[in-house]
Amino acid sequence: MNLFRQEALDVLSRHTGLEPGKIDALLERPPKSELGDFAFPCFQLAKELKKAPPQIAEELAEKVAGELELLTEARALGPYLNLFVNRQEFARSILHAPGALDEDIGTSSEGEGKVIAIDFSSPNIAKPFHVGHLRSTIIGSTLYRIFSSLGYECVGINHLGDWGTQFGKQIVGLKHWGAEKDLEDLDALNALYVRYHEEEEKNPELADEARDWFRRQEAGDPEALALWEKIRQTSLDYFKKIYDRLSVRFDHYTGESFFNDKMDAVVERADSLGLTSVSEGALVIDLEAHGIDAPALLRKADGATLYMTRDLAAACHRKKTYKFEKLLYVVGTAQSLHFRQLFKVLELMEEPWAKDCVHVNFGLVQGMSSRKGNVIYLEELLDEARNRAKEYMSANVDKRPELEDEEAVAEAVGIAAIFFSDLSKQRIKDYNFSWERAISFEGDTGPYLMNAHARIAGIIRKCGIELDPDADVTLLEEQSAHDLVSLISRYTDALREAAKTCEPSILAAYLLDLARALHSGYKELRVKGEEKKIAAARLLLLAVVKNVLASGMKILGIKPLEKM
Ligand code: ARG
């Protein structure tokens, strides 16, 4: 915490009798920074003291006034006591802080030694990639970078859906209507999978055939396994190409099949704890007594294992292997019931860490699917993003500098548009994706952030002076300069808050505020042609703003470019 806030807490604590921690939680930011840097609401004290809040604010202002050092003024404004920092000292402390110009600005070590495991993306092999998988990929990879920036050791896990009854269906599709070469062609495999479902409606016996293939697969039948292995590889090659394009990486691709030999042990434990029962031939754990109507299914009547069985084995394996502090499942809200069941069963299995498992859920996206259903063809989507970015850029060509690699810029803008439109919304909300909105360089978009960053880069290139990290920043007198300094000082808090709530939109909103403050201030904060010392101070301020933008954008998966 910065010394200015600390002084506010100390002085208020002394005069109100409230704990500094309590005050920290109560302290707000005035709606406009002309009105001060901290606002202390007096409503709560009003009840205790049986006085009107404005009167308390007045009295506090008087008492506090003589004791300020880093703060310069205490002013009662209605029911609030507002405190002002000494702007010169504040600017110095923020802009001369060690690391202000380093790439790791804003990072902290508070998470050191703690592991956050994040299960994200996790598409299903032999089934199409859905919009939900894209959201999970975007949100999960961003949370990975947010937690890493706070010093946590993150473990990114792709829990591929690479085991389950769908393989039986896929194999039946191949056997009846496919050819050897289809095994290497994901589109062909998808088409066969769709065909299977169409045919199954006419001919329900196919379902028995499919079940039988999956049974053979679980029993280790060489033919079934060889087919499965090829299908898996074809899908994985495709996914990895996409992940590369999105700069998303995983520490482990331990999909459902990985837990094949680890399920018996968990089922036996559940058995021995007396949790299981047999219902219509299936092995289940009844959860009704725990407020969950649907039982957790561990084995079907034919002995086949299920999604739940593999998730139980996976959770136990992860705890043992990674010793996580928290295990985050970044999966759509549609699977809420599954995760409630999973966490409850872990709790009933007396795993004390069950409480550390979190379903980081998210809502639906409409308007992103390129063909029918909510299936998306990721490559097409990314190509479209790039093309639209190119179009937008050529329509606004007179506003832009000469680019060395137009293609690369368009690719980066396209990805920024997709990532940011997702990350800027509260994750539990459903939203409508619109290309026009996402790709625009104005408004609350990823390209707008990129633009702010590139604008500062342009100023730095053209200003004609060298960056001086020791520039006298006490010369920065403009309100807009103070607003920027104040925003910079809050970067780590934004990361912290985003981590605490697993909500990347907090970081996105923060970066938008910073970019907006820049756009409204940079004209006033001219560098080129200004008096030397003033120019140097402004240049340093802009350089630090640029550094924060770059850092935050990278965390959101957006490339900070020097020119665009
Ligand atoms: N493959 C699953 C699906 O597409 C998502 C897996 C999420 N992770 C997990 N451990 N259950 O629905």
PDB file of N, CA and C and ligand atoms in Angstrom, residues 119 121-124 133 159-161 256 307 311 318 329-331 335 338-339, ligand 1:
ATOM      1  N   ASP A 119      -7.867 -25.126 -14.707  1.00  0.00           N
ATOM      2  CA  ASP A 119      -8.381 -26.054 -15.724  1.00  0.00           C
ATOM      3  C   ASP A 119      -9.147 -25.192 -16.715  1.00  0.00           C
ATOM      4  N   SER A 121     -10.053 -24.160 -21.159  1.00  0.00           N
ATOM      5  CA  SER A 121     -10.189 -24.529 -22.569  1.00  0.00           C
ATOM      6  C   SER A 121     -10.846 -25.908 -22.684  1.00  0.00           C
ATOM      7  N   SER A 122     -10.081 -26.973 -22.439  1.00  0.00           N
ATOM      8  CA  SER A 122     -10.633 -28.324 -22.312  1.00  0.00           C
ATOM      9  C   SER A 122     -11.703 -28.687 -23.344  1.00  0.00           C
ATOM     10  N   PRO A 123     -11.378 -28.575 -24.615  1.00  0.00           N
ATOM     11  CA  PRO A 123     -12.356 -28.958 -25.640  1.00  0.00           C
ATOM     12  C   PRO A 123     -12.498 -30.475 -25.709  1.00  0.00           C
ATOM     13  N   ASN A 124     -13.485 -30.906 -26.443  1.00  0.00           N
ATOM     14  CA  ASN A 124     -13.701 -32.333 -26.599  1.00  0.00           C
ATOM     15  C   ASN A 124     -13.169 -32.796 -27.940  1.00  0.00           C
ATOM     16  N   HIS A 133     -15.854 -23.079 -25.292  1.00  0.00           N
ATOM     17  CA  HIS A 133     -14.440 -23.436 -25.177  1.00  0.00           C
ATOM     18  C   HIS A 133     -13.553 -22.232 -25.466  1.00  0.00           C
ATOM     19  N   HIS A 159      -7.900 -30.066 -19.724  1.00  0.00           N
ATOM     20  CA  HIS A 159      -8.585 -31.322 -19.386  1.00  0.00           C
ATOM     21  C   HIS A 159      -9.370 -31.766 -20.631  1.00  0.00           C
ATOM     22  N   LEU A 160      -8.614 -32.136 -21.636  1.00  0.00           N
ATOM     23  CA  LEU A 160      -9.225 -32.536 -22.909  1.00  0.00           C
ATOM     24  C   LEU A 160     -10.306 -33.587 -22.709  1.00  0.00           C
ATOM     25  N   GLY A 161     -11.414 -33.389 -23.411  1.00  0.00           N
ATOM     26  CA  GLY A 161     -12.441 -34.432 -23.391  1.00  0.00           C
ATOM     27  C   GLY A 161     -12.030 -35.512 -24.382  1.00  0.00           C
ATOM     28  N   GLU A 256      -9.061 -36.382 -20.143  1.00  0.00           N
ATOM     29  CA  GLU A 256      -9.819 -37.394 -19.396  1.00  0.00           C
ATOM     30  C   GLU A 256      -9.186 -38.777 -19.507  1.00  0.00           C
ATOM     31  N   TYR A 307     -17.903 -38.778 -17.063  1.00  0.00           N
ATOM     32  CA  TYR A 307     -17.279 -37.462 -16.879  1.00  0.00           C
ATOM     33  C   TYR A 307     -16.979 -37.215 -15.390  1.00  0.00           C
ATOM     34  N   ASP A 311     -13.455 -36.658 -13.419  1.00  0.00           N
ATOM     35  CA  ASP A 311     -13.190 -35.403 -12.715  1.00  0.00           C
ATOM     36  C   ASP A 311     -12.795 -35.641 -11.259  1.00  0.00           C
ATOM     37  N   ARG A 318      -4.554 -33.937  -9.024  1.00  0.00           N
ATOM     38  CA  ARG A 318      -4.006 -32.579  -9.061  1.00  0.00           C
ATOM     39  C   ARG A 318      -3.564 -32.130  -7.671  1.00  0.00           C
ATOM     40  N   TYR A 329     -11.811 -24.112 -12.051  1.00  0.00           N
ATOM     41  CA  TYR A 329     -12.376 -24.728 -13.237  1.00  0.00           C
ATOM     42  C   TYR A 329     -13.063 -23.639 -14.048  1.00  0.00           C
ATOM     43  N   VAL A 330     -12.465 -23.284 -15.177  1.00  0.00           N
ATOM     44  CA  VAL A 330     -13.044 -22.218 -15.990  1.00  0.00           C
ATOM     45  C   VAL A 330     -13.975 -22.866 -17.016  1.00  0.00           C
ATOM     46  N   VAL A 331     -15.225 -22.973 -16.640  1.00  0.00           N
ATOM     47  CA  VAL A 331     -16.203 -23.719 -17.443  1.00  0.00           C
ATOM     48  C   VAL A 331     -17.547 -22.979 -17.379  1.00  0.00           C
ATOM     49  N   GLN A 335     -22.572 -25.938 -16.672  1.00  0.00           N
ATOM     50  CA  GLN A 335     -22.099 -27.103 -15.919  1.00  0.00           C
ATOM     51  C   GLN A 335     -22.102 -26.891 -14.392  1.00  0.00           C
ATOM     52  N   HIS A 338     -22.879 -29.999 -12.317  1.00  0.00           N
ATOM     53  CA  HIS A 338     -21.759 -30.948 -12.304  1.00  0.00           C
ATOM     54  C   HIS A 338     -20.734 -30.565 -11.239  1.00  0.00           C
ATOM     55  N   PHE A 339     -20.382 -29.277 -11.186  1.00  0.00           N
ATOM     56  CA  PHE A 339     -19.345 -28.880 -10.242  1.00  0.00           C
ATOM     57  C   PHE A 339     -19.846 -28.855  -8.802  1.00  0.00           C
TER      58      PHE A 339
HETATM   59  N1  ARG B   1     -14.654 -31.055 -21.950  1.00  0.00           N
HETATM   60  C1  ARG B   1     -15.660 -30.434 -21.171  1.00  0.00           C
HETATM   61  C2  ARG B   1     -16.734 -29.832 -22.071  1.00  0.00           C
HETATM   62  O1  ARG B   1     -16.466 -29.495 -23.183  1.00  0.00           O
HETATM   63  C3  ARG B   1     -15.105 -29.339 -20.292  1.00  0.00           C
HETATM   64  C4  ARG B   1     -14.154 -29.842 -19.245  1.00  0.00           C
HETATM   65  C5  ARG B   1     -13.987 -28.887 -18.127  1.00  0.00           C
HETATM   66  N2  ARG B   1     -13.104 -29.371 -17.103  1.00  0.00           N
HETATM   67  C6  ARG B   1     -13.392 -30.315 -16.258  1.00  0.00           C
HETATM   68  N3  ARG B   1     -12.464 -30.694 -15.420  1.00  0.00           N
HETATM   69  N4  ARG B   1     -14.577 -30.859 -16.180  1.00  0.00           N
HETATM   70  O2  ARG B   1     -17.850 -29.677 -21.665  1.00  0.00           O
END
